[in-house]
């Protein structure tokens, strides 16, 4: 499977899941109206506090490099990827440099994952060196005034879990919980913000319906339904475990959000089974302290479904506003933007004329508009601090700092967007001054005029 096509297949599958075109899931997905909204009031005790988070995001497998005990490393070694990962951006060793760069942008938050496959490379055996490493990483963030936002599973888990059936195993939630317990014990004093699962719908659709992500199952609707159930149960368990061990924790998961143009609510986001189950629990309150979303583009749901390469994803900043509003209305919770960013193909200019700096300001101004309209937004975390391994390929570049991961020349070279982001953060948002050097494509009508 050519990984640069992964999104096509993923969203083919996700589209199929949403539209229920012959995929045989138990029941039609309900409209959002049937989801039980959470009242912000009820969550007050665990409501996140503190300043607006301006951050950058990355993920262990994509950034750190060189780990070989995960299911993703096995998938890569089996030749299922377009390019081998190798050292990625060598973030495991160069984290201090990337944290310095992040601080230099004026950020106060850094998001990455603590890799389960490093902490527990062999079932039941935790690796003291990996435990020490992540403690140093979190300490290094705090030393620079960066609030850690910790993802517990960013598509990657230890390969040994696959010997038990992977996420289809009835024990999967328990195994995950043992890892979570360890994370909270080791790092509860250093981390408050947790995301249990990165984009579970993408993980499920890619792994069990389109089959272009590990474990590579195609049209396995039963598998997808079971994994959904197990991930929901693992999320809920992890929520309790984290709060039991860390009284100041805020827990969520980050949902893939797009501006869909064909659905019951054309301004909203797709119904999805994972979120429906988390919100619709019958026992107790939904286990979310805030809602986290990732927003990149507008998707057209039509059959046959086709998604462009990620450097051709349509730029649609208004859709970001719609997503913020949609998820806030749906959950009643404040929203954290855990990812937002734009790709180029290698370092080429985009055909549509969008630059990363224009993308960034166009989206931040929509976020400001949402906040002005009363939508509580906790922070904006840009994807990504550096170029990294885009799930099988190095062609897509999302970095504020570019890195030649393929050649091993791992120097961090600032893109123009790094300076723009620094100005935006310094101004507390997009202002005329922070737009210096930003050129919008002719068709875009910005709120703040350059
Ligand atoms: C994922 C990242 C990925 C990014 C760009 C998100 O869906 O969480 O891992 O690199 O999108 O495709």
CSV table of C-alpha atoms and ligand atoms in Angstrom, one decimal:
chain,number,residue,atom,x,y,z
A,1,UNK,CA,0.0,0.0,0.0
A,2,UNK,CA,1.5,3.3,-1.0
A,3,UNK,CA,1.3,5.4,2.2
A,4,UNK,CA,0.8,8.6,0.4
A,5,UNK,CA,-2.5,7.2,-0.6
A,6,UNK,CA,-3.4,6.3,2.9
A,7,UNK,CA,-5.9,9.1,3.4
A,8,UNK,CA,-7.8,8.1,0.3
A,9,UNK,CA,-8.4,4.7,1.6
A,10,UNK,CA,-9.0,5.8,5.1
A,11,UNK,CA,-11.6,8.2,4.2
A,12,UNK,CA,-13.1,5.9,1.7
A,13,UNK,CA,-13.5,3.6,4.7
A,14,UNK,CA,-14.6,6.4,7.0
A,15,UNK,CA,-17.0,7.6,4.5
A,16,UNK,CA,-18.3,4.1,4.2
A,17,UNK,CA,-18.6,3.9,7.9
A,18,UNK,CA,-20.5,7.1,8.1
A,19,UNK,CA,-22.7,6.4,5.2
A,20,UNK,CA,-23.0,2.7,6.2
A,21,UNK,CA,-22.6,1.7,2.6
A,22,UNK,CA,-22.8,-2.1,3.0
A,23,UNK,CA,-20.4,-2.2,5.9
A,24,UNK,CA,-22.8,-4.0,8.1
A,25,UNK,CA,-22.2,-2.3,11.4
A,26,UNK,CA,-24.8,-3.1,14.0
A,27,UNK,CA,-27.1,-0.2,13.5
A,28,UNK,CA,-27.2,3.0,11.5
A,29,UNK,CA,-25.1,5.7,13.2
A,30,UNK,CA,-27.5,8.1,14.8
A,31,UNK,CA,-27.7,11.8,14.0
A,32,UNK,CA,-25.9,14.1,16.3
A,33,UNK,CA,-29.2,15.2,17.8
A,34,UNK,CA,-29.4,11.9,19.6
A,35,UNK,CA,-26.1,12.3,21.4
A,36,UNK,CA,-26.4,13.4,25.0
A,37,UNK,CA,-24.7,16.7,25.4
A,38,UNK,CA,-22.6,17.2,28.5
A,39,UNK,CA,-23.3,20.3,30.5
A,40,UNK,CA,-20.3,22.4,31.1
A,41,UNK,CA,-21.6,23.1,34.7
A,42,UNK,CA,-21.4,19.4,35.7
A,43,UNK,CA,-17.8,19.2,34.6
A,44,UNK,CA,-16.7,22.3,36.6
A,45,UNK,CA,-14.6,20.3,39.1
A,46,UNK,CA,-12.4,19.0,36.3
A,47,UNK,CA,-12.6,22.0,34.0
A,48,UNK,CA,-9.2,22.8,32.6
A,49,UNK,CA,-7.7,26.0,34.0
A,50,UNK,CA,-4.9,28.2,33.1
A,51,UNK,CA,-3.7,30.4,30.2
A,52,UNK,CA,-4.6,29.8,26.6
A,53,UNK,CA,-2.3,27.1,25.3
A,54,UNK,CA,-0.2,28.0,22.2
A,55,UNK,CA,1.6,24.9,21.2
A,56,UNK,CA,3.1,22.6,18.7
A,57,UNK,CA,2.3,18.9,18.2
A,58,UNK,CA,4.2,15.8,17.2
A,59,UNK,CA,4.0,12.1,17.9
A,60,UNK,CA,6.5,9.5,19.1
A,61,UNK,CA,6.6,7.2,16.1
A,62,UNK,CA,6.7,10.0,13.6
A,63,UNK,CA,9.3,12.2,15.4
A,64,UNK,CA,11.5,10.0,17.6
A,65,UNK,CA,12.7,7.4,15.2
A,66,UNK,CA,14.6,4.1,15.8
A,67,UNK,CA,12.0,2.3,18.0
A,68,UNK,CA,11.5,-1.3,16.8
A,69,UNK,CA,9.0,-3.0,19.2
A,70,UNK,CA,5.8,-1.5,18.0
A,71,UNK,CA,3.2,-2.9,15.6
A,72,UNK,CA,4.1,0.0,13.3
A,73,UNK,CA,7.8,-0.9,13.2
A,74,UNK,CA,6.7,-4.5,12.3
A,75,UNK,CA,4.5,-3.2,9.5
A,76,UNK,CA,7.3,-1.1,8.2
A,77,UNK,CA,9.8,-4.0,8.4
A,78,UNK,CA,7.3,-6.2,6.5
A,79,UNK,CA,7.6,-3.8,3.5
A,80,UNK,CA,4.1,-2.3,3.8
A,81,UNK,CA,5.3,1.3,3.6
A,82,UNK,CA,6.4,3.5,0.7
A,83,UNK,CA,9.5,4.5,2.6
A,84,UNK,CA,11.2,3.0,5.7
A,85,UNK,CA,11.1,5.2,8.7
A,86,UNK,CA,14.7,5.0,10.0
A,87,UNK,CA,15.6,7.8,12.3
A,88,UNK,CA,12.6,10.0,11.5
A,89,UNK,CA,13.5,13.5,12.9
A,90,UNK,CA,15.6,11.8,15.7
A,91,UNK,CA,13.4,13.4,18.2
A,92,UNK,CA,14.3,10.8,20.8
A,93,UNK,CA,17.8,12.3,21.0
A,94,UNK,CA,17.2,15.8,19.7
A,95,UNK,CA,14.2,16.7,21.8
A,96,UNK,CA,16.0,19.5,23.7
A,97,UNK,CA,16.7,21.3,20.5
A,98,UNK,CA,13.1,21.0,19.4
A,99,UNK,CA,11.9,22.2,22.8
A,100,UNK,CA,14.2,25.2,22.5
A,101,UNK,CA,12.8,26.0,19.1
A,102,UNK,CA,9.2,25.7,20.5
A,103,UNK,CA,10.1,28.0,23.4
A,104,UNK,CA,11.6,30.4,20.8
A,105,UNK,CA,8.3,30.6,19.1
A,106,UNK,CA,6.8,31.8,22.4
A,107,UNK,CA,4.8,28.6,22.8
A,108,UNK,CA,3.6,27.5,26.3
A,109,UNK,CA,2.6,23.9,25.3
A,110,UNK,CA,4.2,20.9,23.6
A,111,UNK,CA,2.2,17.8,22.6
A,112,UNK,CA,3.7,14.4,22.0
A,113,UNK,CA,3.0,10.8,22.8
A,114,UNK,CA,4.6,8.6,25.5
A,115,UNK,CA,5.2,5.5,23.5
A,116,UNK,CA,3.7,2.3,25.0
A,117,UNK,CA,6.0,0.2,22.9
A,118,UNK,CA,9.1,1.8,24.4
A,119,UNK,CA,7.8,1.7,28.0
A,120,UNK,CA,6.6,-1.9,27.8
A,121,UNK,CA,8.5,-3.4,24.9
A,122,UNK,CA,8.0,-6.9,26.3
A,123,UNK,CA,4.6,-7.8,27.8
A,124,UNK,CA,4.6,-7.0,31.5
A,125,UNK,CA,8.2,-5.7,31.5
A,126,UNK,CA,8.7,-2.0,31.7
A,127,UNK,CA,12.0,-0.6,30.5
A,128,UNK,CA,13.7,1.7,33.1
A,129,UNK,CA,15.7,3.5,30.4
A,130,UNK,CA,12.5,4.5,28.5
A,131,UNK,CA,10.8,5.5,31.8
A,132,UNK,CA,13.7,7.7,32.6
A,133,UNK,CA,13.8,9.1,29.1
A,134,UNK,CA,10.2,10.3,29.2
A,135,UNK,CA,10.6,11.8,32.6
A,136,UNK,CA,13.5,13.8,31.3
A,137,UNK,CA,11.5,14.9,28.3
A,138,UNK,CA,8.6,16.1,30.5
A,139,UNK,CA,11.1,17.8,32.8
A,140,UNK,CA,12.7,19.5,29.8
A,141,UNK,CA,9.3,20.8,28.7
A,142,UNK,CA,8.6,22.2,32.1
A,143,UNK,CA,12.0,23.8,32.4
A,144,UNK,CA,11.1,25.8,29.3
A,145,UNK,CA,7.7,26.7,30.5
A,146,UNK,CA,6.0,24.3,28.1
A,147,UNK,CA,2.9,22.5,29.4
A,148,UNK,CA,3.0,18.9,28.3
A,149,UNK,CA,0.0,17.6,26.4
A,150,UNK,CA,0.5,13.8,26.5
A,151,UNK,CA,-1.0,11.4,24.0
A,152,UNK,CA,-1.2,7.9,25.3
A,153,UNK,CA,-1.7,6.1,22.0
A,154,UNK,CA,-1.0,7.9,18.7
A,155,UNK,CA,-1.9,5.0,16.3
A,156,UNK,CA,1.0,2.9,17.8
A,157,UNK,CA,1.1,0.1,20.3
A,158,UNK,CA,3.5,-2.7,21.3
A,159,UNK,CA,3.8,-5.5,18.8
A,160,UNK,CA,3.2,-8.1,21.5
A,161,UNK,CA,-0.4,-7.0,21.8
A,162,UNK,CA,-1.0,-8.4,18.3
A,163,UNK,CA,-0.1,-11.8,19.5
A,164,UNK,CA,-3.3,-11.5,21.7
A,165,UNK,CA,-5.4,-10.2,18.8
A,166,UNK,CA,-4.4,-6.6,19.0
A,167,UNK,CA,-7.3,-4.2,19.9
A,168,UNK,CA,-9.8,-7.0,19.2
A,169,UNK,CA,-8.6,-8.8,22.3
A,170,UNK,CA,-11.1,-8.7,25.1
A,171,UNK,CA,-8.1,-7.9,27.3
A,172,UNK,CA,-6.8,-5.0,25.3
A,173,UNK,CA,-8.4,-2.3,27.5
A,174,UNK,CA,-6.8,-4.0,30.6
A,175,UNK,CA,-3.4,-4.2,28.9
A,176,UNK,CA,-3.7,-0.5,28.0
A,177,UNK,CA,-4.8,0.4,31.5
A,178,UNK,CA,-1.7,-1.2,33.0
A,179,UNK,CA,0.4,1.1,30.8
A,180,UNK,CA,-1.7,4.1,31.8
A,181,UNK,CA,-1.3,3.3,35.5
A,182,UNK,CA,2.4,3.3,35.0
A,183,UNK,CA,2.4,6.5,33.1
A,184,UNK,CA,0.4,8.3,35.8
A,185,UNK,CA,2.6,6.8,38.5
A,186,UNK,CA,5.8,7.9,36.8
A,187,UNK,CA,4.6,11.2,35.3
A,188,UNK,CA,1.5,12.4,37.2
A,189,UNK,CA,3.5,15.1,38.9
A,190,UNK,CA,4.7,16.5,35.6
A,191,UNK,CA,1.7,16.2,33.3
A,192,UNK,CA,-1.9,17.4,33.5
A,193,UNK,CA,-3.2,17.3,30.0
A,194,UNK,CA,-3.9,13.8,28.6
A,195,UNK,CA,-5.3,12.5,25.3
A,196,UNK,CA,-6.0,8.8,25.5
A,197,UNK,CA,-6.3,8.1,21.8
A,198,UNK,CA,-5.3,10.0,18.8
A,199,UNK,CA,-8.1,10.1,16.1
A,200,UNK,CA,-9.7,6.7,17.0
A,201,UNK,CA,-11.9,6.8,13.9
A,202,UNK,CA,-8.9,7.1,11.6
A,203,UNK,CA,-7.2,4.3,13.5
A,204,UNK,CA,-10.3,2.1,13.1
A,205,UNK,CA,-11.1,2.9,9.6
A,206,UNK,CA,-7.5,2.6,8.4
A,207,UNK,CA,-6.8,-0.6,10.3
A,208,UNK,CA,-10.1,-2.5,9.9
A,209,UNK,CA,-12.0,-1.2,6.9
A,210,UNK,CA,-9.6,0.2,4.3
A,211,UNK,CA,-6.7,-1.9,5.5
A,212,UNK,CA,-4.0,0.5,4.6
A,213,UNK,CA,-2.9,1.0,8.2
A,214,UNK,CA,-1.9,-1.9,10.5
A,215,UNK,CA,-3.3,-4.4,11.1
A,216,UNK,CA,-4.3,-4.1,7.5
A,217,UNK,CA,-7.8,-5.7,7.7
A,218,UNK,CA,-10.1,-4.9,4.8
A,219,UNK,CA,-13.8,-4.5,5.2
A,220,UNK,CA,-13.7,-6.2,8.6
A,221,UNK,CA,-16.8,-4.5,9.9
A,222,UNK,CA,-17.1,-6.8,12.9
A,223,UNK,CA,-13.5,-6.1,13.7
A,224,UNK,CA,-14.1,-2.4,13.4
A,225,UNK,CA,-17.1,-2.6,15.7
A,226,UNK,CA,-15.2,-4.6,18.3
A,227,UNK,CA,-12.2,-2.4,18.2
A,228,UNK,CA,-14.5,0.6,18.6
A,229,UNK,CA,-16.0,-1.0,21.7
A,230,UNK,CA,-12.7,-1.9,23.2
A,231,UNK,CA,-11.2,1.5,22.6
A,232,UNK,CA,-14.2,3.2,24.2
A,233,UNK,CA,-13.9,0.9,27.2
A,234,UNK,CA,-10.1,1.6,27.3
A,235,UNK,CA,-10.7,5.3,27.1
A,236,UNK,CA,-13.2,5.2,30.0
A,237,UNK,CA,-11.0,3.0,32.1
A,238,UNK,CA,-8.0,5.2,31.4
A,239,UNK,CA,-10.1,8.3,32.4
A,240,UNK,CA,-10.7,6.8,35.8
A,241,UNK,CA,-7.1,5.6,36.2
A,242,UNK,CA,-5.7,9.0,35.4
A,243,UNK,CA,-8.0,10.8,37.7
A,244,UNK,CA,-7.4,8.3,40.5
A,245,UNK,CA,-3.6,8.9,40.2
A,246,UNK,CA,-3.5,12.5,39.3
A,247,UNK,CA,-6.0,14.9,40.9
A,248,UNK,CA,-5.1,17.8,38.6
A,249,UNK,CA,-5.5,15.9,35.3
A,250,UNK,CA,-7.6,16.8,32.3
A,251,UNK,CA,-8.5,13.9,30.1
A,252,UNK,CA,-9.9,13.7,26.6
A,253,UNK,CA,-9.2,12.1,23.2
A,254,UNK,CA,-8.6,14.0,20.0
A,255,UNK,CA,-11.2,13.5,17.3
A,256,UNK,CA,-10.5,13.8,13.6
A,257,UNK,CA,-12.7,16.7,12.5
A,258,UNK,CA,-13.3,17.9,8.9
A,259,UNK,CA,-15.8,20.1,7.4
A,260,UNK,CA,-18.0,17.7,5.6
A,261,UNK,CA,-20.0,18.9,2.6
A,262,UNK,CA,-22.5,16.1,2.3
A,263,UNK,CA,-24.3,15.1,5.5
A,264,UNK,CA,-27.3,15.8,7.5
A,265,UNK,CA,-25.7,18.9,9.1
A,266,UNK,CA,-23.7,20.4,6.2
A,267,UNK,CA,-21.9,22.8,8.6
A,268,UNK,CA,-21.0,20.3,11.2
A,269,UNK,CA,-18.8,17.2,11.4
A,270,UNK,CA,-19.5,13.6,10.8
A,271,UNK,CA,-21.3,11.5,13.3
A,272,UNK,CA,-18.9,9.0,14.6
A,273,UNK,CA,-19.4,5.8,16.5
A,274,UNK,CA,-16.5,6.3,18.9
A,275,UNK,CA,-17.7,9.8,20.1
A,276,UNK,CA,-21.3,8.6,20.2
A,277,UNK,CA,-20.4,5.8,22.5
A,278,UNK,CA,-18.2,8.0,24.8
A,279,UNK,CA,-20.9,10.6,25.0
A,280,UNK,CA,-23.8,8.3,25.1
A,281,UNK,CA,-22.8,6.1,28.0
A,282,UNK,CA,-25.6,5.1,30.2
A,283,UNK,CA,-23.6,4.9,33.4
A,284,UNK,CA,-22.3,8.2,34.8
A,285,UNK,CA,-21.2,11.2,32.9
A,286,UNK,CA,-19.3,11.0,29.6
A,287,UNK,CA,-15.7,10.7,30.5
A,288,UNK,CA,-14.3,13.8,28.9
A,289,UNK,CA,-13.0,16.9,30.7
A,290,UNK,CA,-12.7,18.8,27.5
A,291,UNK,CA,-13.1,18.0,23.8
A,292,UNK,CA,-10.1,17.9,21.6
A,293,UNK,CA,-10.2,18.1,17.8
A,294,UNK,CA,-7.8,17.9,14.9
A,295,UNK,CA,-8.8,20.0,11.9
A,296,UNK,CA,-7.1,20.1,8.5
A,297,UNK,CA,-9.5,20.4,5.6
A,298,UNK,CA,-12.9,20.1,4.0
A,299,UNK,CA,-13.8,16.7,2.8
A,300,UNK,CA,-16.4,15.9,0.2
A,301,UNK,CA,-18.4,12.8,1.1
A,302,UNK,CA,-19.5,11.4,-2.3
A,303,UNK,CA,-19.2,8.1,-3.9
A,304,UNK,CA,-16.9,6.9,-5.2
A,305,UNK,CA,-15.0,8.8,-2.5
A,306,UNK,CA,-11.7,10.4,-3.5
A,307,UNK,CA,-9.3,12.3,-1.3
A,308,UNK,CA,-6.5,14.3,-2.8
A,309,UNK,CA,-2.9,13.9,-1.6
A,310,UNK,CA,-2.4,15.7,1.6
A,311,UNK,CA,-0.6,18.6,-0.1
A,312,UNK,CA,-3.8,19.0,-2.2
A,313,UNK,CA,-6.2,19.0,0.7
A,314,UNK,CA,-8.5,22.0,0.2
A,315,UNK,CA,-7.8,24.8,2.5
A,316,UNK,CA,-11.1,25.9,4.1
A,317,UNK,CA,-10.6,28.0,7.2
A,318,UNK,CA,-14.3,28.7,7.7
A,319,UNK,CA,-14.7,24.9,8.2
A,320,UNK,CA,-12.5,25.2,11.3
A,321,UNK,CA,-14.9,27.7,12.8
A,322,UNK,CA,-17.8,25.3,12.0
A,323,UNK,CA,-16.0,22.4,13.6
A,324,UNK,CA,-15.2,24.4,16.8
A,325,UNK,CA,-18.8,25.4,17.1
A,326,UNK,CA,-20.1,21.9,16.2
A,327,UNK,CA,-18.0,20.1,18.8
A,328,UNK,CA,-18.8,22.7,21.5
A,329,UNK,CA,-22.5,22.5,20.9
A,330,UNK,CA,-22.4,18.7,20.8
A,331,UNK,CA,-20.5,18.2,24.0
A,332,UNK,CA,-21.0,21.5,26.0
A,333,UNK,CA,-17.2,21.3,26.7
A,334,UNK,CA,-14.4,23.7,26.0
A,335,UNK,CA,-12.4,22.7,23.0
A,336,UNK,CA,-8.6,22.1,22.6
A,337,UNK,CA,-7.3,22.2,19.1
A,338,UNK,CA,-4.8,19.3,19.2
A,339,UNK,CA,-3.8,19.5,15.6
A,340,UNK,CA,-4.1,21.9,12.7
A,341,UNK,CA,-1.6,22.2,9.9
A,342,UNK,CA,-0.8,22.2,6.2
A,343,UNK,CA,1.3,20.0,4.0
A,344,UNK,CA,3.5,20.6,1.0
A,345,UNK,CA,4.9,17.9,-1.2
A,346,UNK,CA,8.5,17.8,-0.1
A,347,UNK,CA,9.3,21.5,-0.1
A,348,UNK,CA,7.5,22.5,-3.3
A,349,UNK,CA,5.1,25.3,-3.5
A,350,UNK,CA,1.4,24.3,-3.4
A,351,UNK,CA,-0.6,24.5,-6.6
A,352,UNK,CA,-3.4,26.4,-4.8
A,353,UNK,CA,-1.0,29.1,-3.7
A,354,UNK,CA,-1.5,28.5,0.0
A,355,UNK,CA,1.6,28.9,2.2
A,356,UNK,CA,1.9,27.5,5.7
A,357,UNK,CA,2.0,31.0,7.2
A,358,UNK,CA,-1.2,32.0,5.4
A,359,UNK,CA,-2.8,28.7,6.4
A,360,UNK,CA,-1.9,29.3,10.0
A,361,UNK,CA,-3.1,32.9,10.3
A,362,UNK,CA,-6.3,32.0,8.3
A,363,UNK,CA,-7.1,29.3,10.8
A,364,UNK,CA,-6.2,31.2,13.9
A,365,UNK,CA,-8.4,34.1,12.9
A,366,UNK,CA,-11.3,31.7,12.6
A,367,UNK,CA,-10.5,30.4,16.1
A,368,UNK,CA,-10.6,34.0,17.3
A,369,UNK,CA,-13.9,34.5,15.6
A,370,UNK,CA,-15.2,31.4,17.4
A,371,UNK,CA,-14.0,32.7,20.7
A,372,UNK,CA,-15.6,36.0,20.1
A,373,UNK,CA,-18.9,34.2,19.4
A,374,UNK,CA,-18.6,32.6,22.9
A,375,UNK,CA,-17.1,29.2,22.0
A,376,UNK,CA,-14.6,28.4,24.8
A,377,UNK,CA,-11.3,27.4,23.2
A,378,UNK,CA,-8.5,26.2,25.5
A,379,UNK,CA,-5.6,26.2,23.1
A,380,UNK,CA,-4.2,25.9,19.6
A,381,UNK,CA,-1.6,23.3,19.0
A,382,UNK,CA,-0.1,23.4,15.5
A,383,UNK,CA,0.9,20.2,13.6
A,384,UNK,CA,3.9,20.0,13.5
A,385,UNK,CA,7.0,21.4,15.1
A,386,UNK,CA,9.2,19.6,12.5
A,387,UNK,CA,8.8,17.5,9.4
A,388,UNK,CA,8.3,13.9,10.4
A,389,UNK,CA,7.3,10.5,9.2
A,390,UNK,CA,3.9,10.7,7.7
A,391,UNK,CA,2.8,7.1,8.2
A,392,UNK,CA,4.8,5.5,5.5
A,393,UNK,CA,6.3,8.5,3.6
A,394,UNK,CA,8.5,11.5,4.0
A,395,UNK,CA,7.0,13.3,1.1
A,396,UNK,CA,4.4,15.3,3.0
A,397,UNK,CA,5.9,18.1,5.0
A,398,UNK,CA,4.0,19.7,7.8
A,399,UNK,CA,6.9,21.1,9.8
A,400,UNK,CA,7.3,24.7,11.1
A,401,UNK,CA,10.9,23.6,10.9
A,402,UNK,CA,11.9,21.5,7.9
A,403,UNK,CA,14.1,18.5,8.4
A,404,UNK,CA,15.6,16.2,5.7
A,405,UNK,CA,14.7,13.0,7.5
A,406,UNK,CA,15.5,10.8,4.6
A,407,UNK,CA,19.1,11.9,4.2
A,408,UNK,CA,19.9,12.0,7.9
A,409,UNK,CA,20.7,15.7,7.6
A,410,UNK,CA,18.7,16.5,10.7
A,411,UNK,CA,19.2,20.2,10.9
A,412,UNK,CA,16.1,22.1,11.8
A,413,UNK,CA,15.5,24.8,9.2
A,414,UNK,CA,12.8,27.4,10.0
A,415,UNK,CA,10.1,27.8,7.4
A,416,UNK,CA,8.5,31.3,7.1
A,417,UNK,CA,5.6,30.0,9.1
A,418,UNK,CA,7.8,29.8,12.2
A,419,UNK,CA,8.3,33.5,12.3
A,420,UNK,CA,4.6,34.1,11.6
A,421,UNK,CA,3.6,31.8,14.4
A,422,UNK,CA,6.0,33.6,16.7
A,423,UNK,CA,4.4,37.0,15.8
A,424,UNK,CA,0.9,35.6,16.2
A,425,UNK,CA,1.7,34.2,19.7
A,426,UNK,CA,3.4,37.5,20.7
A,427,UNK,CA,0.3,39.5,19.7
A,428,UNK,CA,-2.0,37.0,21.4
A,429,UNK,CA,-3.7,36.2,18.0
A,430,UNK,CA,-3.8,37.4,14.4
A,431,UNK,CA,-3.4,41.2,14.2
A,432,UNK,CA,-2.4,43.3,11.2
A,433,UNK,CA,1.2,43.4,12.5
A,434,UNK,CA,1.4,39.7,12.9
A,435,UNK,CA,0.5,39.3,9.2
A,436,UNK,CA,3.7,40.9,8.0
A,437,UNK,CA,4.9,38.9,5.0
A,438,UNK,CA,1.7,36.8,4.8
A,439,UNK,CA,0.1,36.6,1.3
A,440,UNK,CA,-3.3,35.0,0.9
A,441,UNK,CA,-4.3,33.4,-2.3
A,442,UNK,CA,-6.6,35.8,-4.2
A,443,UNK,CA,-9.7,33.9,-3.5
A,444,UNK,CA,-9.4,34.1,0.3
A,445,UNK,CA,-11.2,36.9,2.1
A,446,UNK,CA,-9.4,37.3,5.4
A,447,UNK,CA,-11.1,38.7,8.5
A,448,UNK,CA,-7.9,40.6,9.4
A,449,UNK,CA,-6.6,42.4,6.3
A,450,UNK,CA,-2.8,42.2,5.8
B,1,LIG,C1,-2.5,12.6,12.6
B,1,LIG,C2,-1.0,12.8,12.4
B,1,LIG,C3,-0.7,13.1,11.0
B,1,LIG,C4,-1.5,14.3,10.6
B,1,LIG,C5,-1.3,14.7,9.1
B,1,LIG,C6,-3.3,13.5,11.8
B,1,LIG,O1,-4.4,12.8,11.3
B,1,LIG,O2,-2.8,12.6,14.0
B,1,LIG,O3,-0.3,11.7,12.9
B,1,LIG,O4,0.6,13.2,10.8
B,1,LIG,O5,-2.8,14.1,10.7
B,1,LIG,O6,-1.8,13.8,8.2
